[in-house]
Amino acid sequence: ELGGYPHYMLKEIFEQPESIRAAMRGRLDRDQATAVFGGLNLDARRLRGIDRMILTACGTSWHSGLVGEYMIEEFARLPVEVEYASELRYRNPPLSSDTLLLAITQSGETIDTLAAMREMKRKGHPVLAICNVVGSSIARESDGGVYLHAGPEIGVASTKAYTSQCVVLALLALHLGRLRHLSYEAGLRIIDELEALPEAVERALESNDVARRIAGLYASCENFLYLGRQYNFPTALEGALKLKEISYIHAEGYPAAEMKHGPIALVDEATPSVFIVPQGGVYDKVIANMEEIRARGGPVIAIVDEQDERASAIATEVIRVPAVADFLQPIVTAIPLQLLAYHIAVLRGCDVDKPRNLAKSVTVE
Ligand code: M6R
């Protein structure tokens, strides 16, 4: 069952090129330069009438929602908010009936996500779900949605479901964009970039040995910071959560520039900062943030593009991943962060697949 891997988590990390292919299979339409879905159950007219979206989820799925927010705003120019389902279910935000709720969940059974969805449905909002488990409660109760087709995820720490959620959100952003102002050329370019993704993820997995070596250097640290900006801010949150839940090390994710507003006080020689710093619009800014950490003696582990020079020159340790379009960076950069968390947890003797105090799906409030 484990196919030669010591843990489900590692097996699932290595399945990602295939799970990402599965998330895209049959959904890219080059003729129309868009993404197509079988089960949205909302026609083009209804989708064009949507004036705002609320994405709701818990944990790692909430992080993919944050990535989706940037994607939908960029491609579809729709206002998006991302809400913790546990908060949304007890809030009563004033919303027009043209606000669409999108629930994101691996299991389809997370009670807070289900309750938030029911509450929005009661108020007459159209409700879609991105879900992995076919026939789950959330899949059944939503008006329509998109399955991840990632296959069973056994490890409590979500890995392949997360990257598949990001892919499906990109497809959805493309679909919504093409119903609005996204041009044919822009749609085709996004499809090209998506089609190149599985191979980029395969190459990102080659960072396994480097991640294991770096894990050996820092496994005894008790605090980590994870820092990134724009598309890589959710990646910082996700990297920190992965480390926290399986290795029991205290880790915090922040937008890199926020560190000056408090977290930089934590920096010392025993507190590594993991920077997600691929090339892109905010590259120079993140480098400046890295320099501030180095100036205070903090070790920096940098996730950079294969060809990177400037960020790597400042970092203490470097993990290289293939360069991809900005909106796909969260997927490619998540891979070494999953591997880093995995190897640190193994070195600390933790039960990687079944971390203490956690259940795979949280079905009680
Ligand atoms: O099944 P869901 O996606 O609804 O689960 C949501 C969270 O409970 C889940 O992502 C949790 O945070 C994971 N353990 C993270 O790895």
CSV table of C-alpha atoms and ligand atoms in Angstrom, one decimal:
chain,number,residue,atom,x,y,z
A,1,GLU,CA,0.0,0.0,0.0
A,2,LEU,CA,2.8,2.3,0.8
A,3,GLY,CA,4.5,1.4,-2.4
A,4,GLY,CA,8.0,1.4,-0.8
A,5,TYR,CA,7.6,4.7,0.9
A,6,PRO,CA,8.1,4.8,4.7
A,7,HIS,CA,5.1,7.0,5.3
A,8,TYR,CA,1.9,8.0,3.5
A,9,MET,CA,2.9,11.6,3.7
A,10,LEU,CA,6.0,11.1,1.6
A,11,LYS,CA,4.1,8.9,-0.8
A,12,GLU,CA,1.5,11.6,-1.3
A,13,ILE,CA,4.1,14.3,-1.7
A,14,PHE,CA,5.6,12.3,-4.5
A,15,GLU,CA,2.2,11.6,-6.1
A,16,GLN,CA,1.8,15.3,-6.8
A,17,PRO,CA,2.8,15.4,-10.5
A,18,GLU,CA,0.1,12.8,-11.1
A,19,SER,CA,-2.5,14.3,-8.8
A,20,ILE,CA,-2.0,17.6,-10.5
A,21,ARG,CA,-2.4,16.0,-13.9
A,22,ALA,CA,-5.6,14.4,-12.7
A,23,ALA,CA,-7.0,17.7,-11.5
A,24,MET,CA,-6.5,19.2,-15.0
A,25,ARG,CA,-7.5,16.1,-17.1
A,26,GLY,CA,-10.3,16.9,-19.5
A,27,ARG,CA,-10.7,20.4,-18.2
A,28,LEU,CA,-8.5,22.5,-20.5
A,29,ASP,CA,-10.1,23.6,-23.7
A,30,ARG,CA,-7.6,25.2,-26.0
A,31,ASP,CA,-10.2,26.0,-28.7
A,32,GLN,CA,-12.1,28.3,-26.3
A,33,ALA,CA,-8.9,29.2,-24.3
A,34,THR,CA,-10.7,28.3,-21.1
A,35,ALA,CA,-11.3,25.6,-18.5
A,36,VAL,CA,-14.4,23.5,-18.6
A,37,PHE,CA,-16.2,21.6,-15.8
A,38,GLY,CA,-18.9,19.0,-15.8
A,39,GLY,CA,-20.6,19.8,-12.6
A,40,LEU,CA,-20.8,23.5,-11.8
A,41,ASN,CA,-24.5,23.5,-12.4
A,42,LEU,CA,-24.5,27.3,-12.9
A,43,ASP,CA,-24.8,28.5,-16.5
A,44,ALA,CA,-22.6,31.2,-18.0
A,45,ARG,CA,-25.3,33.8,-17.5
A,46,ARG,CA,-25.6,33.1,-13.8
A,47,LEU,CA,-21.8,33.0,-13.4
A,48,ARG,CA,-21.5,36.4,-15.2
A,49,GLY,CA,-24.0,37.9,-12.8
A,50,ILE,CA,-21.8,37.0,-9.8
A,51,ASP,CA,-20.5,40.2,-8.2
A,52,ARG,CA,-18.4,38.9,-5.4
A,53,MET,CA,-17.1,35.6,-4.1
A,54,ILE,CA,-16.5,34.3,-0.6
A,55,LEU,CA,-14.1,31.4,-0.3
A,56,THR,CA,-14.5,29.4,2.9
A,57,ALA,CA,-12.5,26.5,4.4
A,58,CYS,CA,-10.4,25.4,7.3
A,59,GLY,CA,-6.7,24.8,7.8
A,60,THR,CA,-4.7,23.9,4.7
A,61,SER,CA,-7.8,24.3,2.5
A,62,TRP,CA,-8.1,27.8,3.8
A,63,HIS,CA,-4.6,28.5,2.6
A,64,SER,CA,-5.5,27.3,-0.9
A,65,GLY,CA,-8.4,29.7,-0.6
A,66,LEU,CA,-6.0,32.6,-0.1
A,67,VAL,CA,-4.1,31.5,-3.2
A,68,GLY,CA,-7.4,31.3,-5.1
A,69,GLU,CA,-8.2,34.9,-4.0
A,70,TYR,CA,-5.1,36.2,-5.7
A,71,MET,CA,-5.9,34.1,-8.8
A,72,ILE,CA,-9.6,35.1,-9.1
A,73,GLU,CA,-8.8,38.7,-8.6
A,74,GLU,CA,-6.1,38.6,-11.2
A,75,PHE,CA,-7.9,36.6,-13.9
A,76,ALA,CA,-11.6,37.3,-13.3
A,77,ARG,CA,-11.3,40.8,-11.6
A,78,LEU,CA,-13.9,39.7,-9.1
A,79,PRO,CA,-13.8,40.9,-5.5
A,80,VAL,CA,-13.0,37.9,-3.3
A,81,GLU,CA,-12.9,37.3,0.4
A,82,VAL,CA,-11.5,34.3,2.2
A,83,GLU,CA,-13.2,33.4,5.5
A,84,TYR,CA,-12.4,30.8,8.1
A,85,ALA,CA,-15.5,28.6,7.9
A,86,SER,CA,-15.7,28.5,11.7
A,87,GLU,CA,-16.0,32.3,11.7
A,88,LEU,CA,-18.3,32.6,8.7
A,89,ARG,CA,-20.8,30.3,10.1
A,90,TYR,CA,-21.5,32.6,13.0
A,91,ARG,CA,-21.2,35.9,11.1
A,92,ASN,CA,-24.0,37.6,9.3
A,93,PRO,CA,-22.2,39.7,6.7
A,94,PRO,CA,-24.4,41.9,4.5
A,95,LEU,CA,-24.1,40.3,1.1
A,96,SER,CA,-26.0,40.7,-2.2
A,97,SER,CA,-27.8,37.6,-3.5
A,98,ASP,CA,-25.2,37.6,-6.3
A,99,THR,CA,-22.4,36.7,-3.9
A,100,LEU,CA,-21.2,33.1,-4.6
A,101,LEU,CA,-19.9,30.9,-1.9
A,102,LEU,CA,-17.1,28.5,-2.7
A,103,ALA,CA,-16.3,25.9,-0.1
A,104,ILE,CA,-12.9,24.2,-0.3
A,105,THR,CA,-12.4,20.9,1.4
A,106,GLN,CA,-10.4,17.7,1.0
A,107,SER,CA,-12.7,15.5,3.0
A,108,GLY,CA,-16.0,17.1,2.3
A,109,GLU,CA,-16.9,16.4,6.0
A,110,THR,CA,-15.3,19.3,7.9
A,111,ILE,CA,-18.2,20.4,10.1
A,112,ASP,CA,-17.4,24.1,10.2
A,113,THR,CA,-17.2,24.2,6.4
A,114,LEU,CA,-20.4,22.3,6.1
A,115,ALA,CA,-22.2,24.6,8.6
A,116,ALA,CA,-20.9,27.8,6.9
A,117,MET,CA,-22.1,26.4,3.6
A,118,ARG,CA,-25.6,25.6,4.9
A,119,GLU,CA,-25.9,29.0,6.5
A,120,MET,CA,-25.1,30.7,3.1
A,121,LYS,CA,-27.4,28.4,1.3
A,122,ARG,CA,-30.2,29.2,3.7
A,123,LYS,CA,-29.8,32.9,2.7
A,124,GLY,CA,-30.2,32.1,-0.9
A,125,HIS,CA,-26.6,32.3,-2.1
A,126,PRO,CA,-25.4,30.0,-4.8
A,127,VAL,CA,-22.9,27.5,-3.3
A,128,LEU,CA,-20.1,25.6,-5.0
A,129,ALA,CA,-17.6,23.3,-3.6
A,130,ILE,CA,-14.1,22.1,-4.4
A,131,CYS,CA,-13.8,18.7,-2.9
A,132,ASN,CA,-11.7,15.5,-3.0
A,133,VAL,CA,-14.0,12.9,-1.5
A,134,VAL,CA,-16.7,11.9,-4.0
A,135,GLY,CA,-20.2,11.8,-2.5
A,136,SER,CA,-19.1,13.5,0.8
A,137,SER,CA,-21.6,15.7,2.7
A,138,ILE,CA,-20.3,19.0,1.2
A,139,ALA,CA,-20.2,17.5,-2.3
A,140,ARG,CA,-23.8,16.4,-1.9
A,141,GLU,CA,-25.2,19.6,-0.4
A,142,SER,CA,-23.6,22.1,-2.7
A,143,ASP,CA,-25.3,23.3,-5.8
A,144,GLY,CA,-22.4,22.1,-7.9
A,145,GLY,CA,-18.6,21.9,-7.8
A,146,VAL,CA,-15.4,20.5,-8.9
A,147,TYR,CA,-13.7,17.3,-7.7
A,148,LEU,CA,-10.0,17.2,-7.2
A,149,HIS,CA,-9.5,13.5,-8.3
A,150,ALA,CA,-6.4,13.5,-6.2
A,151,GLY,CA,-7.0,9.9,-4.9
A,152,PRO,CA,-7.2,9.1,-1.2
A,153,GLU,CA,-5.1,11.3,1.1
A,154,ILE,CA,-4.3,9.2,4.1
A,155,GLY,CA,-1.6,11.3,5.9
A,156,VAL,CA,-3.2,13.8,8.3
A,157,ALA,CA,-1.0,16.5,6.9
A,158,SER,CA,-2.6,17.6,3.6
A,159,THR,CA,-0.2,17.7,0.7
A,160,LYS,CA,-1.5,16.6,-2.6
A,161,ALA,CA,-5.0,17.8,-1.9
A,162,TYR,CA,-3.5,21.3,-1.3
A,163,THR,CA,-1.7,21.5,-4.6
A,164,SER,CA,-4.7,20.1,-6.4
A,165,GLN,CA,-7.0,22.7,-4.8
A,166,CYS,CA,-4.6,25.4,-6.0
A,167,VAL,CA,-4.8,23.9,-9.5
A,168,VAL,CA,-8.6,23.7,-9.5
A,169,LEU,CA,-8.8,27.3,-8.3
A,170,ALA,CA,-6.6,28.4,-11.2
A,171,LEU,CA,-8.9,26.6,-13.6
A,172,LEU,CA,-11.9,28.2,-12.0
A,173,ALA,CA,-10.2,31.7,-12.1
A,174,LEU,CA,-9.5,31.0,-15.8
A,175,HIS,CA,-13.1,30.0,-16.4
A,176,LEU,CA,-14.6,33.0,-14.7
A,177,GLY,CA,-12.0,35.3,-16.4
A,178,ARG,CA,-13.0,34.0,-19.8
A,179,LEU,CA,-16.6,34.8,-19.1
A,180,ARG,CA,-15.6,38.4,-18.4
A,181,HIS,CA,-12.6,40.4,-19.7
A,182,LEU,CA,-9.8,37.9,-20.0
A,183,SER,CA,-8.6,37.8,-23.7
A,184,TYR,CA,-8.2,34.7,-25.8
A,185,GLU,CA,-4.4,35.1,-25.8
A,186,ALA,CA,-4.3,35.5,-22.1
A,187,GLY,CA,-6.4,32.4,-21.7
A,188,LEU,CA,-4.1,30.4,-24.0
A,189,ARG,CA,-1.0,31.6,-22.1
A,190,ILE,CA,-2.5,30.4,-18.8
A,191,ILE,CA,-3.3,27.0,-20.4
A,192,ASP,CA,0.3,26.7,-21.6
A,193,GLU,CA,1.6,27.5,-18.2
A,194,LEU,CA,-0.8,25.0,-16.5
A,195,GLU,CA,0.3,22.3,-19.0
A,196,ALA,CA,3.9,22.8,-18.1
A,197,LEU,CA,3.2,22.5,-14.3
A,198,PRO,CA,3.3,18.7,-13.7
A,199,GLU,CA,6.9,18.6,-15.1
A,200,ALA,CA,7.9,21.6,-13.0
A,201,VAL,CA,6.5,19.8,-9.9
A,202,GLU,CA,8.5,16.7,-10.9
A,203,ARG,CA,11.6,18.8,-10.9
A,204,ALA,CA,10.7,20.5,-7.6
A,205,LEU,CA,10.6,17.0,-6.1
A,206,GLU,CA,14.3,16.7,-6.9
A,207,SER,CA,14.8,19.0,-3.9
A,208,ASN,CA,14.2,16.0,-1.6
A,209,ASP,CA,17.9,15.4,-0.8
A,210,VAL,CA,18.6,19.1,-0.2
A,211,ALA,CA,15.5,19.3,2.0
A,212,ARG,CA,16.7,16.3,4.0
A,213,ARG,CA,20.2,17.8,4.4
A,214,ILE,CA,18.8,21.1,5.6
A,215,ALA,CA,16.4,19.3,7.9
A,216,GLY,CA,19.4,17.7,9.6
A,217,LEU,CA,20.9,21.2,10.3
A,218,TYR,CA,17.8,22.7,11.9
A,219,ALA,CA,15.7,19.8,13.3
A,220,SER,CA,16.6,20.8,16.9
A,221,CYS,CA,15.4,24.4,16.5
A,222,GLU,CA,12.2,25.3,18.5
A,223,ASN,CA,11.0,28.2,16.4
A,224,PHE,CA,10.7,28.9,12.7
A,225,LEU,CA,9.5,31.8,10.7
A,226,TYR,CA,8.1,31.4,7.2
A,227,LEU,CA,8.0,34.5,5.1
A,228,GLY,CA,6.7,35.3,1.6
A,229,ARG,CA,4.8,38.0,-0.3
A,230,GLN,CA,1.8,38.1,-2.7
A,231,TYR,CA,1.2,34.6,-4.2
A,232,ASN,CA,3.8,33.3,-1.8
A,233,PHE,CA,2.3,34.6,1.4
A,234,PRO,CA,-0.2,31.8,1.6
A,235,THR,CA,2.7,29.4,1.0
A,236,ALA,CA,4.4,30.9,4.0
A,237,LEU,CA,1.3,30.1,6.1
A,238,GLU,CA,1.1,26.6,4.7
A,239,GLY,CA,4.8,25.8,5.2
A,240,ALA,CA,4.5,26.9,8.8
A,241,LEU,CA,1.4,24.8,9.4
A,242,LYS,CA,3.0,21.7,7.9
A,243,LEU,CA,6.0,22.0,10.2
A,244,LYS,CA,3.8,22.8,13.3
A,245,GLU,CA,1.4,19.9,12.9
A,246,ILE,CA,3.9,17.1,12.2
A,247,SER,CA,7.0,18.1,14.1
A,248,TYR,CA,5.4,20.1,17.0
A,249,ILE,CA,7.9,22.9,16.4
A,250,HIS,CA,6.5,26.4,16.8
A,251,ALA,CA,6.3,28.1,13.4
A,252,GLU,CA,4.7,31.2,12.2
A,253,GLY,CA,3.9,32.4,8.6
A,254,TYR,CA,3.8,36.0,7.8
A,255,PRO,CA,3.8,38.3,4.8
A,256,ALA,CA,7.5,39.0,4.6
A,257,ALA,CA,7.2,42.8,5.2
A,258,GLU,CA,5.1,42.3,8.3
A,259,MET,CA,8.0,41.0,10.2
A,260,LYS,CA,9.2,44.5,11.0
A,261,HIS,CA,5.9,45.0,12.9
A,262,GLY,CA,6.7,42.5,15.6
A,263,PRO,CA,8.0,39.0,14.6
A,264,ILE,CA,11.5,40.3,13.9
A,265,ALA,CA,11.9,40.5,17.7
A,266,LEU,CA,12.0,36.6,17.6
A,267,VAL,CA,15.0,36.5,15.3
A,268,ASP,CA,18.2,35.0,16.7
A,269,GLU,CA,20.8,32.4,15.7
A,270,ALA,CA,18.5,29.6,16.6
A,271,THR,CA,15.4,30.8,14.8
A,272,PRO,CA,15.6,30.0,11.1
A,273,SER,CA,13.5,32.1,8.6
A,274,VAL,CA,12.3,30.2,5.6
A,275,PHE,CA,11.9,32.7,2.7
A,276,ILE,CA,9.8,31.9,-0.3
A,277,VAL,CA,11.5,34.1,-2.9
A,278,PRO,CA,11.1,33.1,-6.5
A,279,GLN,CA,11.5,35.7,-9.2
A,280,GLY,CA,8.5,38.0,-9.7
A,281,GLY,CA,7.1,41.4,-9.0
A,282,VAL,CA,8.1,41.6,-5.4
A,283,TYR,CA,11.5,39.8,-5.7
A,284,ASP,CA,13.6,42.9,-4.8
A,285,LYS,CA,11.4,43.7,-1.8
A,286,VAL,CA,11.7,40.2,-0.4
A,287,ILE,CA,15.4,40.3,-0.8
A,288,ALA,CA,15.4,43.4,1.3
A,289,ASN,CA,13.4,41.6,4.0
A,290,MET,CA,16.0,38.7,3.9
A,291,GLU,CA,18.8,41.2,4.4
A,292,GLU,CA,17.1,42.5,7.5
A,293,ILE,CA,17.0,39.0,9.0
A,294,ARG,CA,20.6,38.2,8.1
A,295,ALA,CA,21.7,41.5,9.7
A,296,ARG,CA,20.2,40.3,13.0
A,297,GLY,CA,22.0,37.0,12.8
A,298,GLY,CA,19.0,34.9,11.8
A,299,PRO,CA,19.7,31.9,9.5
A,300,VAL,CA,17.8,32.1,6.2
A,301,ILE,CA,16.6,29.1,4.2
A,302,ALA,CA,15.5,30.4,0.8
A,303,ILE,CA,13.3,28.7,-1.7
A,304,VAL,CA,14.4,30.2,-5.0
A,305,ASP,CA,14.3,29.7,-8.8
A,306,GLU,CA,16.7,27.3,-10.4
A,307,GLN,CA,18.7,30.2,-12.0
A,308,ASP,CA,18.6,32.5,-9.0
A,309,GLU,CA,21.7,34.4,-7.9
A,310,ARG,CA,20.8,37.4,-5.8
A,311,ALA,CA,18.6,35.8,-3.1
A,312,SER,CA,20.9,32.7,-3.0
A,313,ALA,CA,23.9,34.9,-2.3
A,314,ILE,CA,22.2,36.2,0.9
A,315,ALA,CA,20.7,33.0,2.2
A,316,THR,CA,22.3,30.6,4.6
A,317,GLU,CA,20.7,27.6,2.8
A,318,VAL,CA,19.1,27.4,-0.6
A,319,ILE,CA,16.5,25.1,-2.2
A,320,ARG,CA,16.0,25.5,-5.9
A,321,VAL,CA,12.7,24.9,-7.8
A,322,PRO,CA,11.9,25.5,-11.5
A,323,ALA,CA,10.7,29.0,-12.5
A,324,VAL,CA,7.0,29.1,-13.3
A,325,ALA,CA,4.4,31.9,-13.8
A,326,ASP,CA,3.6,33.8,-10.6
A,327,PHE,CA,0.2,32.2,-10.1
A,328,LEU,CA,1.7,28.7,-10.1
A,329,GLN,CA,4.6,29.6,-7.7
A,330,PRO,CA,2.5,28.5,-4.6
A,331,ILE,CA,2.2,25.0,-6.0
A,332,VAL,CA,5.9,24.6,-6.9
A,333,THR,CA,7.3,26.2,-3.8
A,334,ALA,CA,4.9,24.2,-1.5
A,335,ILE,CA,6.8,21.0,-2.5
A,336,PRO,CA,10.2,21.7,-0.7
A,337,LEU,CA,8.3,23.1,2.3
A,338,GLN,CA,6.3,19.8,2.6
A,339,LEU,CA,9.6,17.9,2.3
A,340,LEU,CA,11.4,20.0,4.8
A,341,ALA,CA,8.6,19.6,7.4
A,342,TYR,CA,8.5,15.8,6.6
A,343,HIS,CA,12.3,15.3,7.2
A,344,ILE,CA,12.4,17.4,10.3
A,345,ALA,CA,9.5,15.5,11.8
A,346,VAL,CA,11.1,12.1,10.9
A,347,LEU,CA,14.4,13.3,12.5
A,348,ARG,CA,12.5,14.3,15.7
A,349,GLY,CA,10.9,10.9,15.8
A,350,CYS,CA,7.4,12.1,15.3
A,351,ASP,CA,4.5,10.0,14.0
A,352,VAL,CA,4.3,11.8,10.7
A,353,ASP,CA,1.1,10.3,9.4
A,354,LYS,CA,-0.8,10.5,12.6
A,355,PRO,CA,0.4,13.5,14.6
A,356,ARG,CA,-0.7,13.8,18.2
A,357,ASN,CA,-4.0,15.5,18.9
A,358,LEU,CA,-5.1,15.7,15.3
A,359,ALA,CA,-7.7,13.8,13.2
A,360,LYS,CA,-7.7,13.6,9.4
A,361,SER,CA,-11.1,15.2,9.3
A,362,VAL,CA,-12.6,17.4,11.9
A,363,THR,CA,-16.3,16.4,12.1
A,364,VAL,CA,-17.0,17.9,15.6
A,365,GLU,CA,-17.2,21.6,16.3
B,1,M6R,O1,-10.9,18.1,4.8
B,1,M6R,P1,-10.7,19.5,4.8
B,1,M6R,O2,-9.9,20.1,3.7
B,1,M6R,O3,-12.0,20.3,5.0
B,1,M6R,O4,-9.8,19.8,6.1
B,1,M6R,C1,-9.5,21.0,6.6
B,1,M6R,C2,-8.4,21.0,7.6
B,1,M6R,O5,-8.9,20.3,8.8
B,1,M6R,C3,-7.1,20.4,7.1
B,1,M6R,O6,-6.7,21.0,6.0
B,1,M6R,C4,-6.0,20.4,8.2
B,1,M6R,O7,-5.6,21.7,8.5
B,1,M6R,C5,-4.8,19.6,7.7
B,1,M6R,N1,-4.4,18.7,8.8
B,1,M6R,C6,-3.7,20.4,7.3
B,1,M6R,O8,-2.6,19.6,6.9
